PDB file of C-alpha atoms in Angstrom:
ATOM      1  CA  UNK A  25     -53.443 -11.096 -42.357  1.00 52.00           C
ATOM      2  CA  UNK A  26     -50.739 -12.315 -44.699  1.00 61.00           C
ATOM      3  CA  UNK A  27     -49.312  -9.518 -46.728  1.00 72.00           C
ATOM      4  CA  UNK A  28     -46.583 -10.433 -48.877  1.00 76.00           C
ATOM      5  CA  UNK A  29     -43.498  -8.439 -47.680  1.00 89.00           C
ATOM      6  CA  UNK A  30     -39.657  -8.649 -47.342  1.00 90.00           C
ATOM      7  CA  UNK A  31     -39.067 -10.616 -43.689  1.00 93.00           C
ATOM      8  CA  UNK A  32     -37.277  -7.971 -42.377  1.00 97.00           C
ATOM      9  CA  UNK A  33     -39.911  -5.643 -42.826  1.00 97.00           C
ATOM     10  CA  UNK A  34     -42.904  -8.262 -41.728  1.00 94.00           C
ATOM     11  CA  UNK A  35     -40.851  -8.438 -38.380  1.00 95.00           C
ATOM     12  CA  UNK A  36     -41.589  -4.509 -37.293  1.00 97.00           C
ATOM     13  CA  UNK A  37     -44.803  -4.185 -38.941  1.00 96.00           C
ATOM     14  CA  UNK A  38     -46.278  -7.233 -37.827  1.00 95.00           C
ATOM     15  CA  UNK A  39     -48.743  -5.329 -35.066  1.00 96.00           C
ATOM     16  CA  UNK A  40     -49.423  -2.857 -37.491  1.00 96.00           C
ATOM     17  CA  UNK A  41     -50.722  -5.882 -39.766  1.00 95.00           C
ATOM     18  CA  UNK A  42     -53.127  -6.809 -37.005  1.00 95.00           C
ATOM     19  CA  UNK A  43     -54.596  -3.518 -36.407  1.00 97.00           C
ATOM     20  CA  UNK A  44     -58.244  -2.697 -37.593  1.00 97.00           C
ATOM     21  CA  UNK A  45     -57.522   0.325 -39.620  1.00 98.00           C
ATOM     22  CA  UNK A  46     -55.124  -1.737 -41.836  1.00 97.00           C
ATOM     23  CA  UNK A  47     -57.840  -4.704 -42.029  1.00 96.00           C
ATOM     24  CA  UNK A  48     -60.603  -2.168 -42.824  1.00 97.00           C
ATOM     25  CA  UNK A  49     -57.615  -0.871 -45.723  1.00 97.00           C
ATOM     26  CA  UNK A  50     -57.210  -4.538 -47.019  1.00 96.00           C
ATOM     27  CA  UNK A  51     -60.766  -5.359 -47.796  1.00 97.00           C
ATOM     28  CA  UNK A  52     -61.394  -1.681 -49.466  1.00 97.00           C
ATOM     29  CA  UNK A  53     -58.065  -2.231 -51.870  1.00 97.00           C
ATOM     30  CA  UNK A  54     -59.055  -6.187 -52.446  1.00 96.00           C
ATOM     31  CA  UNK A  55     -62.539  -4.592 -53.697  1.00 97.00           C
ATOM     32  CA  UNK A  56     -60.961  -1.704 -55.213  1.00 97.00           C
ATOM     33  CA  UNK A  57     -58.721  -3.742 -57.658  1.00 96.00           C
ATOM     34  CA  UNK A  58     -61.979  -6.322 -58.461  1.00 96.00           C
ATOM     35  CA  UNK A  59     -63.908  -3.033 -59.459  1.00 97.00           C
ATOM     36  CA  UNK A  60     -61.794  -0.761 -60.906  1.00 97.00           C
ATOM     37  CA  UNK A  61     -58.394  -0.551 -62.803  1.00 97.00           C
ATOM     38  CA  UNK A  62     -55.810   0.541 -60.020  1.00 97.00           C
ATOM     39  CA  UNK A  63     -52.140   0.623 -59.917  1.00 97.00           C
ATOM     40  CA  UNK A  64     -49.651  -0.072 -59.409  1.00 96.00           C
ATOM     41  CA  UNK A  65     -50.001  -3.798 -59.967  1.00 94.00           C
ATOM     42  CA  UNK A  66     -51.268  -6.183 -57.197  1.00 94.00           C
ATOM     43  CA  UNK A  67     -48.044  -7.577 -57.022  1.00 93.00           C
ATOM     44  CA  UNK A  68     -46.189  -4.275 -56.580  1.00 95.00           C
ATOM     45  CA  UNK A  69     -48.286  -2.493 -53.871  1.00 96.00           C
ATOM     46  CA  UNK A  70     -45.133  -3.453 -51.296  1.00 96.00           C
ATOM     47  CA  UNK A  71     -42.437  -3.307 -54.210  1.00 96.00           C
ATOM     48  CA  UNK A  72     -40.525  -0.261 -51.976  1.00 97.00           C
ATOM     49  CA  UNK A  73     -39.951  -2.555 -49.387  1.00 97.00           C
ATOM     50  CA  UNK A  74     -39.605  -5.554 -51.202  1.00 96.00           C
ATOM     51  CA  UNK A  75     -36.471  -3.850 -52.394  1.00 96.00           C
ATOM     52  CA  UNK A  76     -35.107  -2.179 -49.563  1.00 97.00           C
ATOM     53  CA  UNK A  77     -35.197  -3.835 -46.779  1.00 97.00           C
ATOM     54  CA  UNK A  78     -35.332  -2.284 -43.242  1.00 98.00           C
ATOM     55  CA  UNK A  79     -32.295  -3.376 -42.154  1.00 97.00           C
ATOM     56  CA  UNK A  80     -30.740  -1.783 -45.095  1.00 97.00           C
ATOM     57  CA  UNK A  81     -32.780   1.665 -45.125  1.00 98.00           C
ATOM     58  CA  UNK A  82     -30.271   4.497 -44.714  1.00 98.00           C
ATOM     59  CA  UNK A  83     -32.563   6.783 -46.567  1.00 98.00           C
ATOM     60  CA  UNK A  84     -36.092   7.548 -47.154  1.00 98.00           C
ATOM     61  CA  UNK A  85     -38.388   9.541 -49.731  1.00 98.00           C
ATOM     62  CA  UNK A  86     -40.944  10.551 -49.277  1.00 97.00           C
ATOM     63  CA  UNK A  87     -43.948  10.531 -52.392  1.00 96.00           C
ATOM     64  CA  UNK A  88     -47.531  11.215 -52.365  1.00 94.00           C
ATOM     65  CA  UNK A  89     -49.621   8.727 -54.512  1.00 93.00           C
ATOM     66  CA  UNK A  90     -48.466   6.616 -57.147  1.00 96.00           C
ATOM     67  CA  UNK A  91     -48.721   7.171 -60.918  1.00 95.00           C
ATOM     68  CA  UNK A  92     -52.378   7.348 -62.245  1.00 95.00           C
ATOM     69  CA  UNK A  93     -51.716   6.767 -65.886  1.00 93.00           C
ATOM     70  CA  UNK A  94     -51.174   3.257 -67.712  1.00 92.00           C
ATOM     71  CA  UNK A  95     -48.007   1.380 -66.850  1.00 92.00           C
ATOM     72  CA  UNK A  96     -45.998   4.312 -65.025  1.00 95.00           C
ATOM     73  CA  UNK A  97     -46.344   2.766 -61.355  1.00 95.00           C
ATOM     74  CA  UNK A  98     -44.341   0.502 -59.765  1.00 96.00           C
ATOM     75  CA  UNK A  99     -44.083   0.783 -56.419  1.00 96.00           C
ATOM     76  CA  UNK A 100     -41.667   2.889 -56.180  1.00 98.00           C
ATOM     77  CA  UNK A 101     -42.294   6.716 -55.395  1.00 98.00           C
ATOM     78  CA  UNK A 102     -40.933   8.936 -58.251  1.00 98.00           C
ATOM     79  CA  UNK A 103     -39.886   5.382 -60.288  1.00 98.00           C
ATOM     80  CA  UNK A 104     -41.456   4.064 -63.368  1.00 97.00           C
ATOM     81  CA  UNK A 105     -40.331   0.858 -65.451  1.00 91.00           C
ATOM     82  CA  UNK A 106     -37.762   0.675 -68.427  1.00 92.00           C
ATOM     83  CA  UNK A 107     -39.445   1.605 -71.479  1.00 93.00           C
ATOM     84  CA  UNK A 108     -41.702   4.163 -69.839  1.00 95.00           C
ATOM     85  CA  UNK A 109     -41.494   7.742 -70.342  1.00 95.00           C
ATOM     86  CA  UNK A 110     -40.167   9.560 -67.493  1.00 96.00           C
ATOM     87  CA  UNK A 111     -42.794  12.101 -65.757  1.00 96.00           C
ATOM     88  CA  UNK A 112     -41.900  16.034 -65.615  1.00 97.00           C
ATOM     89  CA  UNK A 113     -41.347  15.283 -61.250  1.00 97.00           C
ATOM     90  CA  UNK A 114     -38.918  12.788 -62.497  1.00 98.00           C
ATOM     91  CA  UNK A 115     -36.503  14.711 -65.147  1.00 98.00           C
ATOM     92  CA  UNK A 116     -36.542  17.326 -62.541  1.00 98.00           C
ATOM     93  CA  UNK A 117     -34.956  14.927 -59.848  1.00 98.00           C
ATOM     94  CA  UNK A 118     -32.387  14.235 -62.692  1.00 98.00           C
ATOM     95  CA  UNK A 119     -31.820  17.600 -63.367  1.00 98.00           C
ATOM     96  CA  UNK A 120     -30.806  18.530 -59.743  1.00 98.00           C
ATOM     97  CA  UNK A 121     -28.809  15.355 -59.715  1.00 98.00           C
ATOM     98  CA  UNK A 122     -27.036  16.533 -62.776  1.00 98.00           C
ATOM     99  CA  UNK A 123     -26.719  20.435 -61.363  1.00 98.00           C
ATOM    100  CA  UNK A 124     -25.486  18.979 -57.712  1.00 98.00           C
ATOM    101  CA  UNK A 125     -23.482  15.850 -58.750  1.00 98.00           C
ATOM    102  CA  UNK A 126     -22.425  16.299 -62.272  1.00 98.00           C
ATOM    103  CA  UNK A 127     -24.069  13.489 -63.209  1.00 97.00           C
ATOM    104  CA  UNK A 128     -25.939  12.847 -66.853  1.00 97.00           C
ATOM    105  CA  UNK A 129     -29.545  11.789 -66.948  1.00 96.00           C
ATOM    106  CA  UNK A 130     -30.221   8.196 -67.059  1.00 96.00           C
ATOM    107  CA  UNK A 131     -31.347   6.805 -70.026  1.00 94.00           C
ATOM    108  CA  UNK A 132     -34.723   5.008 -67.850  1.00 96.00           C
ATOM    109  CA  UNK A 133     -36.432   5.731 -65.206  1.00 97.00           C
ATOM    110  CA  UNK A 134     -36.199   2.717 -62.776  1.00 97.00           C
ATOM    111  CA  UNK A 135     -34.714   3.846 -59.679  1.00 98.00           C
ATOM    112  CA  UNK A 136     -34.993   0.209 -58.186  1.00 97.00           C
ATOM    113  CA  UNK A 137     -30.879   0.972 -58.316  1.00 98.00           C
ATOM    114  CA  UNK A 138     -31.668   3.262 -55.379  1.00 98.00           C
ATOM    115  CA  UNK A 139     -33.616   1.110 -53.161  1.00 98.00           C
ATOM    116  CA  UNK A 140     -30.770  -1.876 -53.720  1.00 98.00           C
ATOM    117  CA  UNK A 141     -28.145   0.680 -52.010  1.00 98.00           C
ATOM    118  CA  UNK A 142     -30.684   1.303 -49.092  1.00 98.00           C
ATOM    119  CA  UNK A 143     -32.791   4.263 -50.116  1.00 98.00           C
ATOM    120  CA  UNK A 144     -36.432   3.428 -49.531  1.00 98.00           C
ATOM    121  CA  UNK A 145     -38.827   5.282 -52.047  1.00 98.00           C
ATOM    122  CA  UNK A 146     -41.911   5.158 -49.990  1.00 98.00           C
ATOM    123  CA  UNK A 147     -45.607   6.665 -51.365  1.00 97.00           C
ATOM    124  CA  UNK A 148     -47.709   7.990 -48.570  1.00 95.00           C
ATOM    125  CA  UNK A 149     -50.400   6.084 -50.316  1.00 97.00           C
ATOM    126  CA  UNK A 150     -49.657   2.809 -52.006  1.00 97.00           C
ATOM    127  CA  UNK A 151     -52.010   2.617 -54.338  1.00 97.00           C
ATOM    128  CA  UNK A 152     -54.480   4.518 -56.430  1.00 97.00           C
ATOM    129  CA  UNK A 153     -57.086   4.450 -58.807  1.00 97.00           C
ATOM    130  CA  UNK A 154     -56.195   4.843 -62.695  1.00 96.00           C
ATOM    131  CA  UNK A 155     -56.618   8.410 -64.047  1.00 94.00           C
ATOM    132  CA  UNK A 156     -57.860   9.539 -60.279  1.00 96.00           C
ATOM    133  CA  UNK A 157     -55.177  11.138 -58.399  1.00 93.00           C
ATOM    134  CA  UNK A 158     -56.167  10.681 -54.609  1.00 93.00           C
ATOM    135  CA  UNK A 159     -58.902   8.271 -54.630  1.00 96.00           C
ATOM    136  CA  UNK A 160     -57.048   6.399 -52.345  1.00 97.00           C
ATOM    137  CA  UNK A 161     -56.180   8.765 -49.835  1.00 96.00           C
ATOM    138  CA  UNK A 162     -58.043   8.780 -46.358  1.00 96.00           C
ATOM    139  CA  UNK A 163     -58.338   5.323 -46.390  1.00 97.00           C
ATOM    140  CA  UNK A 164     -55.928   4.181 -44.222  1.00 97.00           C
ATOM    141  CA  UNK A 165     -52.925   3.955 -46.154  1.00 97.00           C
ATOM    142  CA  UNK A 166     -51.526   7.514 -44.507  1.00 97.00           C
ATOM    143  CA  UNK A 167     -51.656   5.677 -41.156  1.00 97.00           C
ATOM    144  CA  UNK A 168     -49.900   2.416 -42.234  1.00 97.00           C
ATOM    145  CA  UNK A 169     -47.072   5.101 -43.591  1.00 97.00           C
ATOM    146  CA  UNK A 170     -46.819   7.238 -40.483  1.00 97.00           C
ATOM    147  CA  UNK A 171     -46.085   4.396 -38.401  1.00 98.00           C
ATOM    148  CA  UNK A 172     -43.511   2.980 -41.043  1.00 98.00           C
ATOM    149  CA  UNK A 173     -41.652   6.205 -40.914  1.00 98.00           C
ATOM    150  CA  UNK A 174     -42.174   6.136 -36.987  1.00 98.00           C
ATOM    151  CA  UNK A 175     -40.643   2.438 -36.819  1.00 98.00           C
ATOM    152  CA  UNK A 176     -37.723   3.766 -38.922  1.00 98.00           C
ATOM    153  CA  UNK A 177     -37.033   7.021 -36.839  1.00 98.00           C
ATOM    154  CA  UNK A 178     -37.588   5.042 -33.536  1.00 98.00           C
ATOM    155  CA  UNK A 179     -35.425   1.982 -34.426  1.00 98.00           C
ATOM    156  CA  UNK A 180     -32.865   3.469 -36.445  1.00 98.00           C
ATOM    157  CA  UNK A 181     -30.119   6.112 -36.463  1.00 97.00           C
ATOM    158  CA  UNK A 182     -28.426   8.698 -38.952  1.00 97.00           C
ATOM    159  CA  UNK A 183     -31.212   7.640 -41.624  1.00 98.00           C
ATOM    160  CA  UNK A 184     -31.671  10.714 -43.913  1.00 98.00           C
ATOM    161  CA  UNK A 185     -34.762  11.876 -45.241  1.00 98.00           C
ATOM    162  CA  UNK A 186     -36.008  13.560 -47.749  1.00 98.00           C
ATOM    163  CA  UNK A 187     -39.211  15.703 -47.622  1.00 98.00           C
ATOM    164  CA  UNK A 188     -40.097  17.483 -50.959  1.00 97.00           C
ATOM    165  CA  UNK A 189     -43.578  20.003 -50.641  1.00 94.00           C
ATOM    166  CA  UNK A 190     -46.144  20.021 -48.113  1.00 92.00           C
ATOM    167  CA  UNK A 191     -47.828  16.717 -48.180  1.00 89.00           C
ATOM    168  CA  UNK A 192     -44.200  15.082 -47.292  1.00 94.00           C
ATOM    169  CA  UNK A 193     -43.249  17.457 -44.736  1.00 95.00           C
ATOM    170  CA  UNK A 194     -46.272  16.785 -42.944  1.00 93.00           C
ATOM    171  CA  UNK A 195     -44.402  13.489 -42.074  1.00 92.00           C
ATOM    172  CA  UNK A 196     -41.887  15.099 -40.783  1.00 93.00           C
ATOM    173  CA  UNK A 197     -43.427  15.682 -37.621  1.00 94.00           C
ATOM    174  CA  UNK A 198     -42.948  12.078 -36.714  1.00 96.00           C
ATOM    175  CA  UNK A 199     -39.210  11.999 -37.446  1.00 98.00           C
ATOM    176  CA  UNK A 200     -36.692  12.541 -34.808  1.00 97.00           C
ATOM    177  CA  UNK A 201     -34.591  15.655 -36.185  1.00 96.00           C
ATOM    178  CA  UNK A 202     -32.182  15.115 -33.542  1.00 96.00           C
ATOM    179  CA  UNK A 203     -31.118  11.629 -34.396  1.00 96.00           C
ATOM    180  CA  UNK A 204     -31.678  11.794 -38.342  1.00 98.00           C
ATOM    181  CA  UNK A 205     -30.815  14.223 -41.258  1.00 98.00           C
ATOM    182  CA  UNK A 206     -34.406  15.931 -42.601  1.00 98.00           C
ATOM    183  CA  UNK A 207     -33.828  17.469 -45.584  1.00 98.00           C
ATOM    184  CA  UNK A 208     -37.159  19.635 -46.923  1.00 98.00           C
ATOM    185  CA  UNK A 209     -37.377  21.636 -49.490  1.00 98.00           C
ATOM    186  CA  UNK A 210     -40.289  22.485 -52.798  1.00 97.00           C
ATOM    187  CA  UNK A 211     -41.682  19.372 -54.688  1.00 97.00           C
ATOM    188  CA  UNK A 212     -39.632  18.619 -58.040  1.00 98.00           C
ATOM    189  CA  UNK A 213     -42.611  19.143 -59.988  1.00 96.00           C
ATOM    190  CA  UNK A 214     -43.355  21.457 -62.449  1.00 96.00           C
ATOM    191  CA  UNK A 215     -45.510  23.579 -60.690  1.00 93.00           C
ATOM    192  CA  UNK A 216     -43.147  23.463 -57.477  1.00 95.00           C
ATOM    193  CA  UNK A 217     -39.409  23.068 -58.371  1.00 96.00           C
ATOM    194  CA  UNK A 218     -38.374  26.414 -59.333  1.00 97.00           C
ATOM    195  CA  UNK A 219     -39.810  27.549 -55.649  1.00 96.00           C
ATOM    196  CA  UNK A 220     -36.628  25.849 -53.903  1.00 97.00           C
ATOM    197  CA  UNK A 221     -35.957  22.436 -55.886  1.00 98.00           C
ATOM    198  CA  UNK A 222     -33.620  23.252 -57.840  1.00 98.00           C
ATOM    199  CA  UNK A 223     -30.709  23.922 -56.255  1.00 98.00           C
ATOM    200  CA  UNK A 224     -31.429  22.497 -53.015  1.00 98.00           C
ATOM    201  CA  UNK A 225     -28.317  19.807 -53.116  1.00 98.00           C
ATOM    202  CA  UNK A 226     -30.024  17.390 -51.183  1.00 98.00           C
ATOM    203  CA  UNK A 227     -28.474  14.640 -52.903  1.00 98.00           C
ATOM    204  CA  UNK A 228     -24.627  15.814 -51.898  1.00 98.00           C
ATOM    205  CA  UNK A 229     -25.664  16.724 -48.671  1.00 98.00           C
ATOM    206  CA  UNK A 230     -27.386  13.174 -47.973  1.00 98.00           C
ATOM    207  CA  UNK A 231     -23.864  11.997 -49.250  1.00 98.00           C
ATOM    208  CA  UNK A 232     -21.926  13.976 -46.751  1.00 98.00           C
ATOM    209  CA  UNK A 233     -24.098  12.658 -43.633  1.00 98.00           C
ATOM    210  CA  UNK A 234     -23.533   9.482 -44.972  1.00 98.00           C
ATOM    211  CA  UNK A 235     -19.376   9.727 -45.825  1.00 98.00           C
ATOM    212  CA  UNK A 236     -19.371  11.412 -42.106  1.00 97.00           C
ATOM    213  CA  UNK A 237     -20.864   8.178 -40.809  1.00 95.00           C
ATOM    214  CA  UNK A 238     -18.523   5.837 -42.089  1.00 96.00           C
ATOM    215  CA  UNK A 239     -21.509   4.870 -44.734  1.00 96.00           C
ATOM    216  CA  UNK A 240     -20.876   4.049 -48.337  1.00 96.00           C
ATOM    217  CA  UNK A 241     -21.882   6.704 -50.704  1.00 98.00           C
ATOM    218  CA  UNK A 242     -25.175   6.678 -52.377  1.00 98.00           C
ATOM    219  CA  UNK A 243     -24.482   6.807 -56.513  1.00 98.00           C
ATOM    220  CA  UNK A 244     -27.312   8.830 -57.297  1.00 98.00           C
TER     221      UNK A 244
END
């Protein structure tokens, strides 16, 4: 199986690539996208680590499925492309940004700035069918995930996380707390952020682990 991936990632995965489940997952997204309209784009189902590499990961988060509605996904969890309205989940991120960092909300929504300083915006499903939240869950995507957050907690040290609801803190079972930072706290989404979102400062406090490890700061 040749999936089209950043080398450094290709290198740890490259069992996982091999394994039945993820074969099984290949053929049903490869007849998914001839059937239906899914997203994001072929081309952008490994865009998260296409633009951070693993050698570069010093932080991960953690989203559910991608963007279900017409030209909001791109690989990226949380991110959608310039010109695209940002979704409520989104402006919420930006508003904690602004309330812990002082910093004004970004005219687009792209956060492929992010992945190029090392944070890794990783879906726990990569793709999804348009205007069908979930359909691609329980497929096998969830297990190609797990072990891509194992490989990182395993083979890495001082990586923060970042583990906003339920769903992502369910992940959080595979992460060494001892080695890594785990920050959890409510999803940013409307329904969710006023339950422990906001105000959570997990942006300056992934800043001071970093500083504290000799790391260069992320500019959120």
């Amino acid at each position: 199986m040749n999936v089209k991936i950043c080398d450094t990632w290709k290198k740890v995965l490259k069992d996982e690539f091999q394994k039945e489940y993820f074969l099984n997952l290949v053929d049903f997204v490869k007849s998914e996208y001839q059937q239906y309209t899914v997203y994001p784009p072929g081309r952008l189902i490994f865009n998260a680590f296409d633009h951070c590499s693993f050698t570069d990961t010093r932080v991960v988060i953690i989203g559910q499925d991608p963007y279900h509605n017409p030209g909001q996904a791109n690989g990226l969890c949380f991110s959608v492309q310039e010109g695209i309205s940002m979704p409520p989940s989104l402006i919420n991120i930006f508003k904690e940004i602004k309330s812990d960092l002082g910093k004004e909300i970004p005219p687009n929504g792209n956060l492929e700035r992010w992945a190029a300083q090392g944070v890794l915006l990783l879906n726990a499903t990569l793709t999804v069918r348009a205007n069908s939240p979930g359909s691609h869950q329980k497929k096998g995507w969830e297990e190609f995930t797990d072990a891509v957050i194992k490989i990182i907690s395993d083979q890495k040290d001082g990586v923060v996380f970042f583990l906003w609801g339920a769903y992502a803190q369910q992940k959080g079972k595979i992460i060494d707390h001892q080695k890594h930072l785990v920050l959890q706290s409510a999803h940013p989404s409307p329904f969710a952020a006023n339950k422990g979102f906001f105000g959570n400062k997990h942006f300056s406090k992934a800043n001071e682990w970093l500083a504290a490890k000799g790391q260069a700061l992320i500019e959120w």
